[in-house]
CSV table of C-alpha atoms in Angstrom, one decimal:
chain,number,residue,atom,x,y,z
X,1,MET,CA,0.0,0.0,0.0
X,2,LYS,CA,1.1,3.5,-0.8
X,3,ARG,CA,0.4,6.7,1.1
X,4,CYS,CA,0.5,10.5,0.4
X,5,PRO,CA,2.7,12.0,3.1
X,6,SER,CA,0.9,15.3,2.6
X,7,CYS,CA,-2.7,14.5,2.8
X,8,ASN,CA,-2.3,10.9,4.3
X,9,ARG,CA,-4.5,9.5,1.6
X,10,SER,CA,-3.8,5.8,1.0
X,11,TYR,CA,-3.7,4.0,-2.4
X,12,THR,CA,-3.9,0.3,-2.9
X,13,ASP,CA,-2.8,0.5,-6.6
X,14,THR,CA,1.0,0.0,-6.4
X,15,SER,CA,1.5,1.4,-9.9
X,16,LEU,CA,0.7,4.9,-8.7
X,17,ASN,CA,3.7,7.1,-7.8
X,18,PHE,CA,2.0,10.5,-7.2
X,19,CYS,CA,-1.0,11.6,-5.1
X,20,LEU,CA,-4.0,12.1,-7.3
X,21,GLU,CA,-5.1,14.9,-5.0
X,22,ASP,CA,-2.1,17.2,-4.7
X,23,GLY,CA,0.6,15.5,-6.9
X,24,THR,CA,2.9,14.7,-3.9
X,25,PRO,CA,5.2,11.6,-4.5
X,26,LEU,CA,3.7,8.6,-2.7
X,27,VAL,CA,5.6,6.6,-0.1
X,28,VAL,CA,5.2,2.8,0.6
X,29,ASP,CA,3.8,2.1,4.0
X,30,ALA,CA,5.8,-0.4,5.9
X,31,PRO,CA,3.8,-3.4,7.3
X,32,PRO,CA,3.1,-3.1,11.0
X,33,PRO,CA,5.7,-4.8,13.2
X,34,PRO,CA,4.9,-8.1,14.6
X,35,PRO,CA,3.9,-8.2,18.2
X,36,SER,CA,6.8,-8.3,20.5
X,37,ASP,CA,7.7,-11.4,22.4
X,38,PRO,CA,8.8,-10.6,25.9
X,39,ASN,CA,10.5,-14.0,26.3
X,40,ALA,CA,12.6,-13.6,23.2
X,41,THR,CA,16.4,-13.3,23.5
X,42,MET,CA,17.7,-9.8,22.8
X,43,ARG,CA,20.8,-9.6,20.4
X,44,TYR,CA,23.0,-6.6,20.4
X,45,PRO,CA,25.0,-5.6,17.3
X,46,SER,CA,28.8,-5.6,17.5
X,47,ALA,CA,30.5,-2.4,18.5
X,48,ARG,CA,30.8,0.2,15.7
X,49,GLU,CA,34.3,1.6,14.6
X,50,THR,CA,34.5,5.2,15.8
X,51,VAL,CA,37.6,6.4,13.8
X,52,GLU,CA,36.5,9.1,11.3
X,53,PRO,CA,38.2,9.5,7.9
X,54,PRO,CA,40.6,12.4,7.5
X,55,PRO,CA,39.2,15.7,6.2
X,56,THR,CA,39.5,16.6,2.5
X,57,GLU,CA,42.6,18.7,1.9
X,58,ILE,CA,42.1,21.9,-0.1
X,59,TYR,CA,44.8,22.6,-2.7
X,60,ARG,CA,47.2,25.3,-1.6
X,61,PRO,CA,50.6,25.9,-3.3
X,62,ASP,CA,52.3,26.3,0.1
X,63,SER,CA,50.8,23.1,1.6
X,64,PRO,CA,53.6,20.5,2.4
X,65,LEU,CA,51.0,17.8,1.9
X,66,ILE,CA,50.9,18.3,-1.9
X,67,SER,CA,54.4,19.7,-2.6
X,68,GLN,CA,56.4,17.7,-5.1
X,69,PRO,CA,60.1,16.9,-4.9
X,70,PRO,CA,62.2,19.2,-7.1
X,71,VAL,CA,63.1,17.9,-10.5
X,72,PRO,CA,66.8,17.6,-10.8
X,73,THR,CA,68.4,19.8,-13.5
X,74,PRO,CA,70.4,18.0,-16.1
X,75,PRO,CA,74.1,18.8,-16.1
X,76,SER,CA,73.8,20.6,-19.5
X,77,GLN,CA,71.1,22.8,-18.2
X,78,GLN,CA,72.5,24.0,-14.9
X,79,GLN,CA,71.1,27.3,-13.9
X,80,TRP,CA,73.5,30.2,-14.2
X,81,THR,CA,73.7,32.8,-11.5
X,82,PRO,CA,75.3,36.1,-12.5
X,83,MET,CA,78.2,37.2,-10.4
X,84,PRO,CA,77.7,40.6,-8.6
X,85,THR,CA,79.0,43.5,-10.7
X,86,ALA,CA,80.5,46.7,-9.5
X,87,ALA,CA,78.4,49.8,-9.6
X,88,PRO,CA,78.9,51.8,-12.9
X,89,GLN,CA,81.2,54.7,-12.5
X,90,LYS,CA,79.9,58.2,-13.4
X,91,LYS,CA,81.1,59.4,-16.9
X,92,SER,CA,83.2,62.4,-17.1
X,93,ASN,CA,81.6,65.6,-18.6
X,94,ALA,CA,84.8,66.3,-20.6
X,95,ILE,CA,83.5,64.3,-23.6
X,96,TRP,CA,80.4,66.5,-23.8
X,97,TRP,CA,82.5,69.7,-23.8
X,98,ILE,CA,84.6,68.2,-26.7
X,99,LEU,CA,81.6,67.2,-28.7
X,100,GLY,CA,79.9,70.6,-28.2
X,101,GLY,CA,83.1,72.4,-29.3
X,102,LEU,CA,83.3,70.3,-32.5
X,103,ALA,CA,79.6,71.0,-33.3
X,104,ALA,CA,80.1,74.7,-32.8
X,105,LEU,CA,83.1,74.7,-35.1
X,106,GLY,CA,81.1,72.8,-37.8
X,107,ILE,CA,78.2,75.4,-37.6
X,108,ILE,CA,80.7,78.3,-37.9
X,109,GLY,CA,82.4,76.6,-40.9
X,110,VAL,CA,79.0,76.1,-42.7
X,111,GLY,CA,78.1,79.7,-42.0
X,112,LEU,CA,81.4,81.0,-43.5
X,113,VAL,CA,80.9,78.9,-46.6
X,114,VAL,CA,77.3,80.3,-47.1
X,115,MET,CA,78.6,83.9,-46.6
X,116,VAL,CA,81.4,83.4,-49.2
X,117,ILE,CA,78.9,81.9,-51.7
X,118,ALA,CA,76.4,84.8,-51.2
X,119,TRP,CA,79.2,87.4,-51.5
X,120,ALA,CA,80.4,85.9,-54.7
X,121,SER,CA,76.9,85.8,-56.1
X,122,MET,CA,76.2,89.4,-55.2
X,123,THR,CA,79.6,90.5,-56.7
X,124,GLY,CA,78.9,88.6,-60.0
X,125,THR,CA,75.4,90.1,-60.2
X,126,ASN,CA,76.3,93.7,-59.6
X,127,THR,CA,79.6,94.0,-61.6
X,128,ASN,CA,79.7,97.3,-63.5
X,129,ARG,CA,76.5,98.5,-62.0
X,130,ASP,CA,76.1,101.7,-59.9
X,131,ASN,CA,73.2,100.3,-57.9
X,132,VAL,CA,73.4,96.9,-56.2
X,133,ASN,CA,69.7,96.6,-55.3
X,134,VAL,CA,68.7,94.2,-58.1
X,135,ARG,CA,65.5,92.1,-58.3
X,136,ASN,CA,63.9,90.1,-61.1
X,137,GLU,CA,60.4,91.1,-62.1
X,138,ASN,CA,58.2,88.0,-62.4
X,139,ARG,CA,55.4,89.6,-64.4
X,140,ASN,CA,54.3,88.8,-67.9
X,141,ALA,CA,55.2,91.1,-70.7
X,142,ASN,CA,52.6,91.8,-73.4
X,143,VAL,CA,54.9,93.2,-76.0
X,144,GLN,CA,53.6,95.4,-78.9
X,145,ALA,CA,57.1,96.5,-80.0
X,146,ASN,CA,57.6,97.3,-83.7
X,147,ALA,CA,59.1,94.4,-85.6
X,148,ASN,CA,61.7,96.7,-87.3
X,149,ALA,CA,63.1,97.8,-83.9
X,150,SER,CA,65.9,95.4,-84.2
X,151,ASN,CA,69.2,95.6,-82.4
X,152,THR,CA,71.3,97.1,-85.2
X,153,ASN,CA,73.7,100.0,-85.3
X,154,SER,CA,72.0,103.3,-86.2
X,155,ASN,CA,73.6,106.3,-87.9
X,156,THR,CA,72.5,109.3,-85.8
X,157,SER,CA,74.7,111.7,-87.8
X,158,SER,CA,72.0,112.0,-90.4
X,159,LEU,CA,69.2,112.6,-87.9
X,160,PRO,CA,68.0,116.2,-87.0
X,161,ALA,CA,69.4,117.8,-83.9
X,162,SER,CA,65.9,117.8,-82.4
X,163,PHE,CA,62.7,115.9,-83.0
X,164,SER,CA,59.3,116.1,-81.4
X,165,ASP,CA,56.0,114.3,-81.6
X,166,ASP,CA,52.8,115.9,-80.1
X,167,PHE,CA,50.8,112.8,-81.1
X,168,SER,CA,48.5,114.9,-83.3
X,169,GLU,CA,49.3,112.4,-86.1
X,170,GLN,CA,49.0,108.7,-85.6
X,171,ASN,CA,52.5,107.5,-86.3
X,172,TRP,CA,52.8,104.9,-83.5
X,173,GLY,CA,51.1,101.5,-83.5
X,174,THR,CA,47.7,100.9,-82.1
X,175,THR,CA,46.0,97.7,-81.0
X,176,ASP,CA,43.1,96.3,-79.1
X,177,SER,CA,43.9,92.7,-78.2
X,178,THR,CA,44.1,90.1,-75.4
X,179,TYR,CA,47.3,91.8,-74.3
X,180,GLY,CA,45.8,95.2,-73.7
X,181,ARG,CA,44.8,98.3,-75.6
X,182,ILE,CA,46.8,101.1,-77.3
X,183,TRP,CA,45.1,104.0,-79.0
X,184,TYR,CA,45.1,107.7,-79.8
X,185,SER,CA,42.7,110.1,-78.1
X,186,ASP,CA,42.6,113.9,-77.8
X,187,ASP,CA,46.1,114.2,-79.4
X,188,GLU,CA,47.6,111.9,-76.7
X,189,TYR,CA,48.9,108.3,-76.9
X,190,HIS,CA,46.9,106.1,-74.5
X,191,MET,CA,47.9,102.6,-73.2
X,192,SER,CA,46.3,100.1,-70.9
X,193,SER,CA,47.5,96.6,-70.1
X,194,LYS,CA,45.7,93.6,-68.6
X,195,ASP,CA,45.6,92.9,-64.9
X,196,ARG,CA,49.0,91.9,-63.3
X,197,THR,CA,50.9,92.2,-66.6
X,198,TYR,CA,52.7,95.0,-68.4
X,199,ILE,CA,52.8,96.2,-72.0
X,200,VAL,CA,55.4,98.2,-74.0
X,201,MET,CA,55.4,99.9,-77.3
X,202,TYR,CA,58.6,100.8,-79.2
X,203,ALA,CA,58.8,103.9,-81.5
X,204,PRO,CA,58.0,103.4,-85.2
X,205,SER,CA,61.2,104.7,-86.9
X,206,GLU,CA,64.9,105.7,-86.5
X,207,ASN,CA,63.8,109.3,-86.1
X,208,TYR,CA,63.1,108.3,-82.4
X,209,ALA,CA,66.7,107.1,-81.9
X,210,THR,CA,68.1,107.8,-78.4
X,211,GLU,CA,71.9,107.5,-78.8
X,212,ASN,CA,73.6,110.5,-77.1
X,213,ALA,CA,70.2,112.2,-76.8
X,214,ASN,CA,68.1,113.9,-74.2
X,215,VAL,CA,64.6,112.4,-74.2
X,216,LYS,CA,61.6,113.6,-72.4
X,217,VAL,CA,57.8,113.1,-72.4
X,218,THR,CA,54.8,114.0,-70.2
X,219,ALA,CA,52.8,111.0,-68.8
X,220,ARG,CA,49.7,110.9,-66.6
X,221,SER,CA,47.2,108.5,-65.0
X,222,VAL,CA,43.9,109.3,-66.6
X,223,ASP,CA,41.8,108.3,-63.5
X,224,GLY,CA,44.5,109.0,-60.9
X,225,THR,CA,45.1,105.3,-60.0
X,226,VAL,CA,48.6,103.9,-59.9
X,227,PRO,CA,49.6,100.6,-61.7
X,228,SER,CA,51.3,98.2,-59.4
X,229,SER,CA,54.5,98.2,-61.7
X,230,GLY,CA,54.2,101.9,-62.7
X,231,PHE,CA,54.4,103.5,-66.1
X,232,GLY,CA,57.0,105.5,-67.9
X,233,LEU,CA,59.6,106.3,-70.6
X,234,MET,CA,62.0,103.8,-72.2
X,235,VAL,CA,65.2,104.4,-74.2
X,236,HIS,CA,67.7,102.3,-76.2
X,237,CYS,CA,64.7,100.1,-77.1
X,238,ALA,CA,65.5,97.2,-79.4
X,239,GLN,CA,64.5,93.5,-79.9
X,240,THR,CA,66.8,90.6,-80.3
X,241,LYS,CA,66.4,88.2,-83.2
X,242,ALA,CA,64.3,86.1,-80.9
X,243,LYS,CA,62.0,89.1,-80.4
X,244,GLN,CA,63.1,89.6,-76.8
X,245,LEU,CA,63.1,93.1,-75.2
X,246,GLU,CA,66.3,95.0,-74.5
X,247,ASP,CA,66.0,98.6,-73.1
X,248,TYR,CA,66.2,100.9,-70.0
X,249,ALA,CA,63.2,102.6,-68.5
X,250,LEU,CA,62.2,105.3,-65.9
X,251,LEU,CA,58.9,104.3,-64.2
X,252,VAL,CA,56.8,106.6,-62.1
X,253,TYR,CA,54.3,105.8,-59.3
X,254,PRO,CA,52.2,109.0,-58.7
X,255,GLY,CA,50.3,107.6,-55.6
X,256,ASP,CA,49.9,109.0,-52.1
X,257,VAL,CA,53.6,108.4,-51.6
X,258,PRO,CA,55.0,109.2,-55.0
X,259,GLY,CA,58.0,107.2,-56.2
X,260,TYR,CA,60.1,106.2,-59.2
X,261,GLU,CA,62.0,103.1,-60.3
X,262,VAL,CA,64.7,102.4,-63.0
X,263,ILE,CA,64.5,99.1,-64.7
X,264,MET,CA,66.1,97.3,-67.7
X,265,HIS,CA,65.1,94.4,-70.0
X,266,GLN,CA,67.8,92.0,-71.1
X,267,LYS,CA,66.8,89.2,-73.3
X,268,GLY,CA,63.2,89.7,-72.2
X,269,ILE,CA,64.0,89.6,-68.5
X,270,GLN,CA,63.0,92.6,-66.4
X,271,THR,CA,65.4,93.7,-63.7
X,272,SER,CA,65.2,96.6,-61.2
X,273,LEU,CA,68.4,98.6,-61.3
X,274,VAL,CA,67.1,101.3,-58.9
X,275,PRO,CA,64.3,100.0,-56.7
X,276,LYS,CA,61.1,102.0,-56.0
X,277,THR,CA,62.2,105.2,-54.3
X,278,PRO,CA,60.0,108.0,-52.9
X,279,SER,CA,60.4,111.4,-54.4
X,280,SER,CA,58.7,114.7,-53.7
X,281,ALA,CA,59.4,115.8,-57.3
X,282,ILE,CA,56.6,113.6,-58.5
X,283,HIS,CA,53.0,114.9,-58.9
X,284,SER,CA,50.2,112.7,-57.5
X,285,GLY,CA,46.9,111.9,-59.0
X,286,THR,CA,46.0,112.9,-62.6
X,287,THR,CA,48.6,115.7,-62.9
X,288,PRO,CA,51.0,115.0,-65.7
X,289,ASN,CA,54.7,114.4,-64.9
X,290,GLU,CA,57.6,115.2,-67.2
X,291,LEU,CA,59.9,112.2,-67.4
X,292,GLU,CA,63.4,112.8,-68.8
X,293,ILE,CA,66.5,110.7,-69.5
X,294,ARG,CA,69.7,112.4,-70.5
X,295,ILE,CA,72.2,110.1,-72.3
X,296,LYS,CA,75.8,110.7,-72.9
X,297,GLY,CA,77.8,107.7,-74.0
X,298,THR,CA,77.2,105.0,-71.4
X,299,ASP,CA,76.0,107.5,-68.8
X,300,LEU,CA,72.2,107.7,-68.2
X,301,SER,CA,70.8,110.4,-65.9
X,302,PHE,CA,67.1,110.5,-64.8
X,303,TYR,CA,64.9,113.5,-64.1
X,304,ILE,CA,61.3,114.1,-63.2
X,305,ASN,CA,59.8,117.6,-63.6
X,306,GLY,CA,63.3,119.0,-64.1
X,307,GLN,CA,64.6,117.6,-60.8
X,308,TYR,CA,67.5,115.1,-60.8
X,309,LEU,CA,66.8,111.7,-59.4
X,310,THR,CA,69.7,109.2,-60.1
X,311,ARG,CA,72.1,107.9,-62.7
X,312,ILE,CA,73.3,104.5,-64.0
X,313,THR,CA,75.9,103.2,-66.4
X,314,ASP,CA,74.9,101.4,-69.6
X,315,ALA,CA,76.7,98.2,-68.6
X,316,ALA,CA,74.8,96.2,-71.1
X,317,ASN,CA,76.2,98.4,-73.9
X,318,TYR,CA,72.9,98.9,-75.6
X,319,LYS,CA,74.0,102.4,-76.7
X,320,VAL,CA,71.6,102.5,-79.7
X,321,GLY,CA,67.9,102.0,-80.0
X,322,ARG,CA,64.6,104.0,-79.9
X,323,VAL,CA,62.2,105.6,-77.6
X,324,GLY,CA,59.5,103.4,-76.0
X,325,PHE,CA,56.6,103.6,-73.5
X,326,TYR,CA,55.7,101.2,-70.7
X,327,THR,CA,52.6,100.7,-68.5
X,328,SER,CA,51.2,97.9,-66.3
X,329,ASP,CA,47.8,96.6,-65.1
X,330,VAL,CA,44.5,98.0,-66.2
X,331,THR,CA,45.2,101.7,-65.3
X,332,GLU,CA,44.8,103.9,-68.4
X,333,VAL,CA,47.8,106.2,-68.9
X,334,ALA,CA,48.4,108.9,-71.6
X,335,PHE,CA,51.7,110.2,-73.1
X,336,ASP,CA,52.2,113.5,-74.8
X,337,ASP,CA,54.7,116.1,-76.0
X,338,LEU,CA,57.7,113.8,-76.8
X,339,GLU,CA,60.9,115.6,-77.4
X,340,ILE,CA,64.3,114.3,-78.5
X,341,THR,CA,67.4,116.5,-78.7
X,342,ARG,CA,70.9,115.4,-79.8
């Protein structure tokens, strides 16, 4: 017989394992003990061994119960123990003084070499020049020089002692192109270049030759603005066989701080012989300025409004050539009253 220990309900079906009432697992009821016989002999079980097993040992690396004997090291793999070494001695500072001295001597030597090279370069660049302030002009030239202004010897003995051009007649070239604009207006010769470029025009014939001549012209900014590279008068103008510019020029900057500059072209390269220099002789704004170059042999002297500015030597030996005009950027400039005396 089986019984539910929870509700004490009994089941005679031995195949049941759980209580049909509450699902508790059934237990088998033991048969009732037989009635005790008071006259029966009592038997006592033998004495029980009381020694308990040793407790379970928990692994600890430092426990002597689980330590293993050391594995002997083979003779070829004996452990090496380094011998004690002496403390390192402090290095002397003398070596640093020596190295520092050598480095200083090297730097001084390099500096001397650079100075010698620079001095040699400056000497070579400025040989036979009165002014040593030289810079190359990295602007584009839009040239409208006459094709017949070649670098040939001219015979000035057959030319008149004086020659003038008031621009009432259109003898010079005119153009309206991608390089700029050159035109006549109100008996003046007008020129305007493109932005950040310059344009030049050489005279049309040998009547404008400048060898041993005094050359002067009036020039003005039409709207009072000042081109970034100025505008002005050119002498000894000629072109090489490769159509490269060769000349000298006096440029004027009639701005708030008026100034002038002397440049040259050699094989098309523009160089500043006298850098931009302030001058109170220059009229600002739209007022015309009289530009003058006096040439005697290789000596070129520059004047503005009758006042002496500076002089240079014709070291390039151009000597011959014609008059020319120069302007830069989009500012409109006008030239008038050109005079040449020999």
